[in-house]
Amino acid sequence: MPGDIWAMSSTTSAAASVSVLLFGRYAEALRSERFDLALAPGDTVADVVVRLRQLPGGDVLPLRPLCARNQAHCGPETALAPGDELALLPPLAGG
Amino acid sequence: MPGDIWAMSSTTSAAASVSVLLFGRYAEALRSERFDLALAPGDTVADVVVRLRQLPGGDVLPLRPLCARNQAHCGPETALAPGDELALLPPLAGG
Amino acid sequence: MNVAHLVTTPVDATRLVARVSAPERGGIATFIGLVRNHHAGRAVLRLEYSAYGPMAEAEMARIVEEAERKWTARVAVEHRLGALDVGEVAVAVAAAAPHRDEAFAACRYVIEELKRRVPVWKKEHYADGSVGWVDPTAPGGSVPAAGGTGA
Amino acid sequence: MNVAHLVTTPVDATRLVARVSAPERGGIATFIGLVRNHHAGRAVLRLEYSAYGPMAEAEMARIVEEAERKWTARVAVEHRLGALDVGEVAVAVAAAAPHRDEAFAACRYVIEELKRRVPVWKKEHYADGSVGWVDPTAPGGSVPAAGGTGA
């Protein structure tokens, strides 16, 4: 029941949520650049990705996307804390 | 008898001579940037160097200096032909 | 002094060179990346760079710091964002060091790490009207983007 | 187009970059060599470059040709002659290629070969009043020159 675990920013206290930022074609496919998600204790990046993949357009996300926690690269097993900023990064193409 | 084999440009026919160009500290030590030398058949770069080393200040020249014949690097065994331009190059320091 | 920037105005490599120059540094290596008129066999008309801005600048600053520490160099880097035409400068790196070995190594390190780590994305507009997200991991080098008018 | 020059006026790397740029070349690597304020532990005030002019330009042109052939690059190089102050540009190389690997390789090749093959000499004026001919093969990196007023 994805509806139970989704909560947008307006209804979630910052203390128990994580901001998920999307970029490039991830943002394009999911039609949003940001989701604020309620966080369960022990949630990892991979847990959040699994939930996002259930959204319309969410299959653009690989199971292990490139990601960053609080503006530093991190792995999918990284544990998230309330207030964290998690960014899901499409393949980089700078330079 | 170096005097016998030396001839400056004014007294040497171009057809039988080679122009020797000196640079940097070689020119400084030998107090000249150019000698026109009479050429004996079979003379090599090394033969010319031996003769130049007999001049005042000539000991600045190593037995096998870096050299160029007609503006291209060459080795000390290179044979010289009348009209050639031989340059004796101190250690390069460009860039 | 922060010398790792995202900019929306033209990148000027000369300005970066001036920032890293000093009397004790005899060698400056630079790299300038320009928008090419082709990519993976397709004609490119123009492109758009976007970024995860705060992280991109933070990551660029970390890379600069790593390079400066590793090679006793001084480094500056700028990456352009927004719409760019063919021939415009997308990125420039300048690395100054006492000798050229260090300058080249630092410059090379920064551009390689930037490509590997800095969150910047590139949308290409092709001559056939289509639009693609550049993706070095994809077979054709890009994947279709929304907004194309062609194939 | 001849893109290998000895010049007696300031070297401008930006001009070299402009000469090698083209829409199909996405990467430009440059190297700028500046007059340092020190050499082999001695304080340098200024220096003078001299050359075997015709050969130096011919050799630079050969090196450019070799690099362009080897890496499908476009290369330009200028070397300054005469009196230079600390901080002035002595040499600049710009190499443009479709990708950065080739641009870096071509740029590096040209500066290395230039140092190895192009007949240019450098007289350094030191802070102690002495003057030396730079000689990479000599123990201290230079040998005394005439005209010094000190040690």
XYZ file of C-alpha atoms in Angstrom:
492
model
C 0.000 0.000 0.000
C 2.255 2.776 -1.207
C -0.286 5.374 -0.140
C 0.437 4.625 3.505
C 4.102 5.272 3.295
C 4.007 8.332 1.058
C 3.616 11.697 2.575
C 4.309 14.963 0.838
C 6.185 17.795 2.490
C 3.111 19.669 3.633
C 1.957 16.814 5.824
C 5.246 15.409 7.077
C 7.234 16.713 9.978
C 10.813 17.409 8.950
C 12.048 15.426 11.915
C 10.668 12.171 10.501
C 11.150 12.752 6.780
C 13.802 12.768 4.128
C 13.919 15.056 1.086
C 14.480 13.169 -2.146
C 15.800 15.253 -5.034
C 15.506 14.081 -8.635
C 17.417 15.390 -11.614
C 17.615 15.133 -15.381
C 15.676 12.261 -16.833
C 14.670 10.930 -13.429
C 12.864 14.209 -12.724
C 11.458 14.169 -16.246
C 10.071 10.623 -15.940
C 8.683 11.054 -12.433
C 7.417 14.569 -13.234
C 8.857 16.000 -10.070
C 12.166 17.330 -8.821
C 11.451 16.662 -5.174
C 9.588 14.318 -2.859
C 9.523 14.567 0.918
C 9.156 11.054 2.254
C 8.287 9.745 5.690
C 11.168 7.730 7.029
C 10.882 4.444 8.940
C 13.667 3.578 11.391
C 16.458 1.755 9.600
C 15.453 2.937 6.120
C 18.306 2.910 3.634
C 18.735 4.596 0.270
C 17.741 1.307 -1.379
C 14.464 1.245 0.588
C 13.581 4.710 -0.678
C 14.449 3.744 -4.248
C 12.165 0.725 -4.043
C 9.286 2.960 -2.977
C 9.956 5.538 -5.694
C 10.025 2.824 -8.320
C 6.357 2.114 -7.508
C 5.345 5.593 -8.677
C 4.236 6.322 -12.253
C 7.409 6.684 -14.306
C 9.413 5.212 -11.431
C 10.777 2.393 -13.556
C 13.265 4.907 -14.970
C 15.180 4.373 -11.729
C 17.671 1.528 -11.629
C 17.640 -0.550 -8.448
C 21.019 0.910 -7.567
C 21.128 4.439 -8.933
C 24.013 6.790 -8.367
C 23.043 8.745 -5.268
C 24.187 11.351 -2.803
C 23.288 11.916 0.829
C 23.601 15.506 2.018
C 25.558 16.438 -1.112
C 28.151 13.679 -0.902
C 28.152 10.484 -2.964
C 26.849 7.454 -1.058
C 26.048 3.805 -1.675
C 22.579 2.216 -1.764
C 23.030 0.584 1.652
C 23.554 3.959 3.328
C 21.167 4.448 6.265
C 19.098 7.613 6.178
C 18.383 9.895 9.109
C 15.474 12.295 9.518
C 16.201 15.598 7.757
C 18.635 14.045 5.277
C 18.687 15.222 1.690
C 18.901 12.263 -0.669
C 19.645 12.943 -4.335
C 19.137 10.332 -7.042
C 21.539 11.087 -9.852
C 21.137 9.948 -13.467
C 24.404 8.970 -15.194
C 26.649 12.029 -14.995
C 27.438 13.920 -18.184
C 29.381 16.972 -17.131
C 32.509 18.330 -18.781
C 99.251 23.713 -37.557
C 95.735 25.006 -37.204
C 96.558 28.066 -39.264
C 96.823 25.925 -42.380
C 93.385 24.495 -42.141
C 91.541 27.634 -41.032
C 90.166 30.011 -43.547
C 87.698 32.730 -42.871
C 84.774 33.417 -45.143
C 86.443 36.187 -47.079
C 89.158 33.882 -48.375
C 87.303 30.609 -48.844
C 85.251 29.652 -51.871
C 81.737 28.605 -50.851
C 82.068 25.454 -52.918
C 84.788 24.045 -50.649
C 83.694 25.385 -47.284
C 81.182 24.790 -44.530
C 79.546 27.450 -42.364
C 79.780 26.677 -38.678
C 77.266 28.478 -36.472
C 77.794 28.823 -32.727
C 75.182 29.740 -30.141
C 74.785 30.600 -26.489
C 77.799 29.832 -24.377
C 79.704 28.295 -27.290
C 79.508 31.627 -29.147
C 80.370 33.440 -25.923
C 83.463 31.317 -25.233
C 84.752 31.321 -28.823
C 83.813 34.997 -29.241
C 82.147 34.383 -32.556
C 78.800 33.235 -33.868
C 80.118 31.986 -37.186
C 83.167 30.437 -38.788
C 83.490 29.511 -42.438
C 85.841 26.547 -42.626
C 87.607 24.922 -45.545
C 86.400 21.384 -45.937
C 88.587 18.387 -46.740
C 86.985 15.451 -48.556
C 85.438 13.073 -46.038
C 85.290 15.606 -43.214
C 82.679 14.819 -40.605
C 81.074 16.933 -37.909
C 83.509 15.400 -35.414
C 86.490 16.523 -37.555
C 85.235 20.091 -37.515
C 84.665 19.956 -33.752
C 88.246 18.782 -33.204
C 89.519 21.746 -35.169
C 87.315 24.255 -33.348
C 88.475 22.890 -29.996
C 91.992 24.081 -30.867
C 90.866 27.697 -30.949
C 91.027 29.976 -27.895
C 87.976 29.164 -25.778
C 87.386 26.050 -27.869
C 87.540 23.779 -24.857
C 83.967 24.834 -24.098
C 82.979 22.371 -26.818
C 82.444 18.762 -25.796
C 83.889 16.154 -28.145
C 80.377 15.214 -29.157
C 78.245 18.335 -28.969
C 74.619 18.421 -29.973
C 74.689 19.523 -33.593
C 72.584 20.189 -36.645
C 73.405 20.007 -40.347
C 71.308 22.273 -42.547
C 68.846 22.909 -39.712
C 68.187 19.293 -38.811
C 69.721 17.439 -35.877
C 72.623 15.165 -36.844
C 75.190 12.921 -35.195
C 78.927 13.608 -34.894
C 79.791 11.042 -37.598
C 77.692 12.879 -40.182
C 79.721 13.648 -43.319
C 79.739 17.274 -44.415
C 79.419 18.541 -47.952
C 80.602 21.880 -49.342
C 78.025 24.571 -48.648
C 76.587 22.828 -45.616
C 75.525 24.818 -42.577
C 76.729 23.118 -39.402
C 75.369 24.367 -36.095
C 76.935 23.444 -32.760
C 74.240 23.607 -30.120
C 74.814 24.029 -26.385
C 72.451 22.032 -24.162
C 68.945 23.156 -25.111
C 66.974 25.182 -22.612
C 63.787 26.189 -24.389
C 60.295 26.088 -22.969
C 39.348 31.720 -2.284
C 36.722 29.544 -3.929
C 37.917 28.550 -7.369
C 35.316 25.933 -8.323
C 32.236 27.475 -9.859
C 29.126 26.781 -11.855
C 28.420 29.749 -14.101
C 25.647 30.784 -16.446
C 27.796 33.273 -18.347
C 30.621 32.385 -20.766
C 33.565 30.525 -19.246
C 36.835 32.377 -19.734
C 39.918 30.169 -19.464
C 42.162 33.227 -19.456
C 40.556 34.403 -16.234
C 41.210 31.011 -14.650
C 44.838 31.111 -15.771
C 45.230 34.543 -14.188
C 43.786 33.215 -10.922
C 46.314 30.386 -10.598
C 49.415 32.202 -11.895
C 52.186 33.123 -9.507
C 55.924 33.874 -9.819
C 56.913 30.536 -8.268
C 54.743 28.483 -10.631
C 56.424 27.945 -13.978
C 53.879 25.681 -15.652
C 50.171 26.083 -16.278
C 48.161 23.339 -17.934
C 44.603 24.029 -18.991
C 41.785 22.028 -20.411
C 38.892 23.605 -22.280
C 35.852 21.503 -23.157
C 33.728 22.885 -25.980
C 30.304 21.922 -27.282
C 30.975 19.671 -30.256
C 28.816 19.570 -33.378
C 28.556 15.788 -33.150
C 28.097 13.053 -30.554
C 28.072 9.311 -31.143
C 27.532 9.849 -34.851
C 24.675 12.345 -34.522
C 24.747 16.012 -35.514
C 24.288 18.233 -32.474
C 22.804 21.734 -32.759
C 22.928 22.900 -29.183
C 22.641 21.609 -25.651
C 21.542 22.361 -22.137
C 23.499 21.659 -18.979
C 21.747 21.270 -15.650
C 23.205 20.409 -12.254
C 22.556 19.573 -8.657
C 24.024 22.980 -7.940
C 25.136 22.957 -4.300
C 26.581 19.461 -4.519
C 28.237 20.145 -7.873
C 30.089 23.156 -6.471
C 30.968 21.282 -3.288
C 32.272 18.297 -5.247
C 34.269 20.535 -7.592
C 35.797 22.240 -4.554
C 36.716 18.846 -3.061
C 38.356 17.781 -6.332
C 40.324 21.027 -6.533
C 41.489 20.547 -2.957
C 42.578 16.965 -3.661
C 44.543 18.029 -6.733
C 46.192 20.935 -4.950
C 47.231 18.717 -2.065
C 48.477 15.889 -4.254
C 50.621 18.004 -6.601
C 51.361 21.261 -4.733
C 49.408 22.917 -7.512
C 46.939 25.757 -7.667
C 43.756 24.922 -9.539
C 40.670 26.770 -10.804
C 37.671 25.260 -12.579
C 34.421 26.551 -14.018
C 31.502 24.658 -15.511
C 28.822 26.376 -17.552
C 25.114 25.693 -17.038
C 22.091 26.471 -19.204
C 21.762 26.603 -22.998
C 24.963 26.436 -25.044
C 25.601 26.579 -28.763
C 28.150 24.520 -30.673
C 31.628 25.909 -30.099
C 30.897 27.460 -26.715
C 33.044 26.544 -23.725
C 31.305 24.107 -21.369
C 34.108 23.614 -18.881
C 37.595 24.950 -18.242
C 40.305 23.856 -15.835
C 43.588 25.658 -15.136
C 46.319 24.114 -12.990
C 49.546 25.908 -12.125
C 52.544 24.257 -10.492
C 56.283 24.806 -10.179
C 56.875 22.290 -12.996
C 54.871 20.998 -15.921
C 54.551 17.377 -14.759
C 52.514 18.481 -11.754
C 50.540 21.019 -13.763
C 49.498 18.418 -16.358
C 48.731 15.794 -13.713
C 46.613 18.160 -11.626
C 44.723 19.440 -14.666
C 44.039 15.951 -15.923
C 42.939 14.762 -12.496
C 40.427 17.579 -12.129
C 38.719 17.050 -15.485
C 38.601 13.247 -15.043
C 37.201 13.463 -11.513
C 34.769 16.185 -12.535
C 33.346 13.901 -15.211
C 33.220 11.002 -12.780
C 31.838 12.734 -9.694
C 30.230 16.124 -10.339
C 26.430 15.981 -10.731
C 25.911 17.716 -14.060
C 23.623 16.551 -16.888
C 23.541 17.322 -20.549
C 20.537 17.380 -22.857
C 21.427 17.386 -26.540
C 19.290 18.808 -29.348
C 20.012 16.924 -32.559
C 19.764 18.087 -36.146
C 16.882 15.651 -36.753
C 14.743 17.450 -34.154
C 15.071 14.835 -31.446
C 16.387 15.476 -27.964
C 18.473 13.163 -25.811
C 19.938 12.939 -22.347
C 23.630 12.169 -22.673
C 24.313 8.896 -20.879
C 27.834 7.464 -21.159
C 26.488 4.147 -19.834
C 23.826 3.799 -22.573
C 24.572 1.895 -25.803
C 24.128 4.884 -28.159
C 25.640 7.381 -25.707
C 22.254 8.969 -24.983
C 18.618 8.136 -24.158
C 15.579 9.949 -25.583
C 14.361 12.968 -23.658
C 10.931 14.586 -23.587
C 10.421 17.609 -25.802
C 11.885 16.309 -29.029
C 10.065 17.079 -32.255
C 11.573 14.270 -34.307
C 12.807 10.666 -34.158
C 48.956 27.716 -42.116
C 52.136 27.972 -40.089
C 51.325 27.609 -36.403
C 54.829 27.273 -34.956
C 56.443 30.606 -34.255
C 59.213 32.370 -32.442
C 57.979 35.762 -31.296
C 59.532 38.802 -29.646
C 56.197 40.182 -28.411
C 54.088 38.677 -25.596
C 52.776 35.167 -26.200
C 48.984 35.002 -26.012
C 47.632 31.522 -25.299
C 44.085 32.689 -26.045
C 45.106 33.491 -29.607
C 46.557 29.995 -30.004
C 43.357 28.445 -28.632
C 41.316 30.427 -31.160
C 43.554 29.166 -33.977
C 43.011 25.487 -33.181
C 39.317 25.622 -32.207
C 36.710 24.083 -34.494
C 33.151 22.742 -34.052
C 34.280 19.126 -34.406
C 36.983 19.435 -31.754
C 35.559 19.152 -28.262
C 38.750 19.256 -26.224
C 41.574 21.765 -26.106
C 44.586 21.227 -23.883
C 47.077 24.027 -23.428
C 50.393 24.431 -21.723
C 51.777 27.797 -20.709
C 55.361 28.089 -19.530
C 56.129 31.178 -17.462
C 59.377 32.689 -16.237
C 59.750 31.481 -12.661
C 61.309 33.533 -9.872
C 63.601 30.661 -8.938
C 65.693 27.951 -10.582
C 67.662 25.214 -8.862
C 67.445 27.075 -5.569
C 68.541 30.461 -6.896
C 66.398 33.595 -7.088
C 65.873 34.660 -10.707
C 65.201 38.301 -11.649
C 64.811 38.042 -15.404
C 66.108 36.084 -18.353
C 66.948 36.188 -22.015
C 65.997 33.625 -24.600
C 67.995 33.219 -27.793
C 67.568 30.733 -30.598
C 68.931 29.317 -33.799
C 65.935 30.962 -35.407
C 65.374 29.228 -38.752
C 66.026 25.768 -37.335
C 63.938 26.435 -34.227
C 60.900 27.352 -36.313
C 61.486 24.436 -38.676
C 61.815 21.997 -35.789
C 58.720 23.385 -34.075
C 56.799 22.970 -37.331
C 58.014 19.361 -37.611
C 56.902 18.632 -34.046
C 53.481 20.173 -34.672
C 53.116 18.067 -37.814
C 54.070 14.898 -35.934
C 51.552 15.597 -33.169
C 48.777 16.427 -35.605
C 49.401 13.247 -37.567
C 49.663 11.019 -34.491
C 46.506 12.253 -32.723
C 44.304 13.820 -35.444
C 44.773 17.017 -33.501
C 45.286 20.614 -34.445
C 48.230 22.275 -32.726
C 49.672 25.775 -32.376
C 52.819 26.771 -30.522
C 54.710 29.994 -29.853
C 58.020 30.553 -28.111
C 59.133 33.968 -26.958
C 62.659 35.300 -27.553
C 64.564 38.210 -26.010
C 64.389 39.651 -22.504
C 61.598 38.422 -20.208
C 60.632 39.342 -16.685
C 59.439 36.929 -14.008
C 55.828 35.949 -14.684
C 55.937 36.525 -18.432
C 54.925 33.717 -20.778
C 57.924 32.023 -22.407
C 56.075 29.359 -24.369
C 52.501 28.325 -25.065
C 51.058 25.253 -26.761
C 47.412 24.658 -27.668
C 46.177 21.314 -28.964
C 42.582 20.693 -30.043
C 41.137 17.267 -30.789
C 37.740 15.585 -30.896
C 38.337 14.169 -27.403
C 40.437 15.146 -24.425
C 42.775 12.132 -24.456
C 44.158 13.154 -27.812
C 44.241 16.831 -26.884
C 46.281 16.168 -23.732
C 48.588 13.718 -25.500
C 49.272 16.075 -28.399
C 49.865 19.049 -26.089
C 52.218 17.082 -23.886
C 54.106 15.681 -26.862
C 54.719 19.137 -28.311
C 56.109 20.683 -25.123
C 58.298 17.644 -24.382
C 59.684 17.477 -27.907
C 60.148 21.235 -28.003
C 62.320 21.052 -24.900
C 64.221 18.089 -26.322
C 64.752 19.258 -29.900
C 64.200 22.979 -30.475
C 67.424 25.041 -30.387
C 66.592 27.712 -27.828
C 68.841 28.901 -25.007
C 68.147 30.691 -21.780
C 70.392 33.074 -19.874
C 69.299 33.722 -16.318
C 70.037 36.847 -14.288
C 70.139 35.987 -10.602
C 69.369 38.131 -7.585
C 73.043 37.972 -6.519
C 74.109 39.737 -9.727
C 75.510 36.664 -11.446
C 74.412 35.393 -14.821
C 74.124 31.785 -15.954
C 73.352 29.753 -19.039
C 70.661 27.254 -18.166
C 72.009 23.770 -18.782
C 69.813 20.845 -17.756
C 72.852 18.556 -18.093
C 75.008 20.567 -15.635
C 75.106 19.670 -11.920
C 73.605 22.956 -10.671
C 71.255 23.350 -13.622
C 73.299 26.193 -15.100
C 76.847 27.259 -15.948
C 78.270 30.755 -15.428
C 77.872 33.194 -18.302
C 79.852 36.280 -19.175
C 78.445 39.628 -18.071
C 77.608 38.834 -14.469
C 78.417 41.421 -11.833
C 78.481 39.005 -8.898
C 79.407 35.483 -7.827
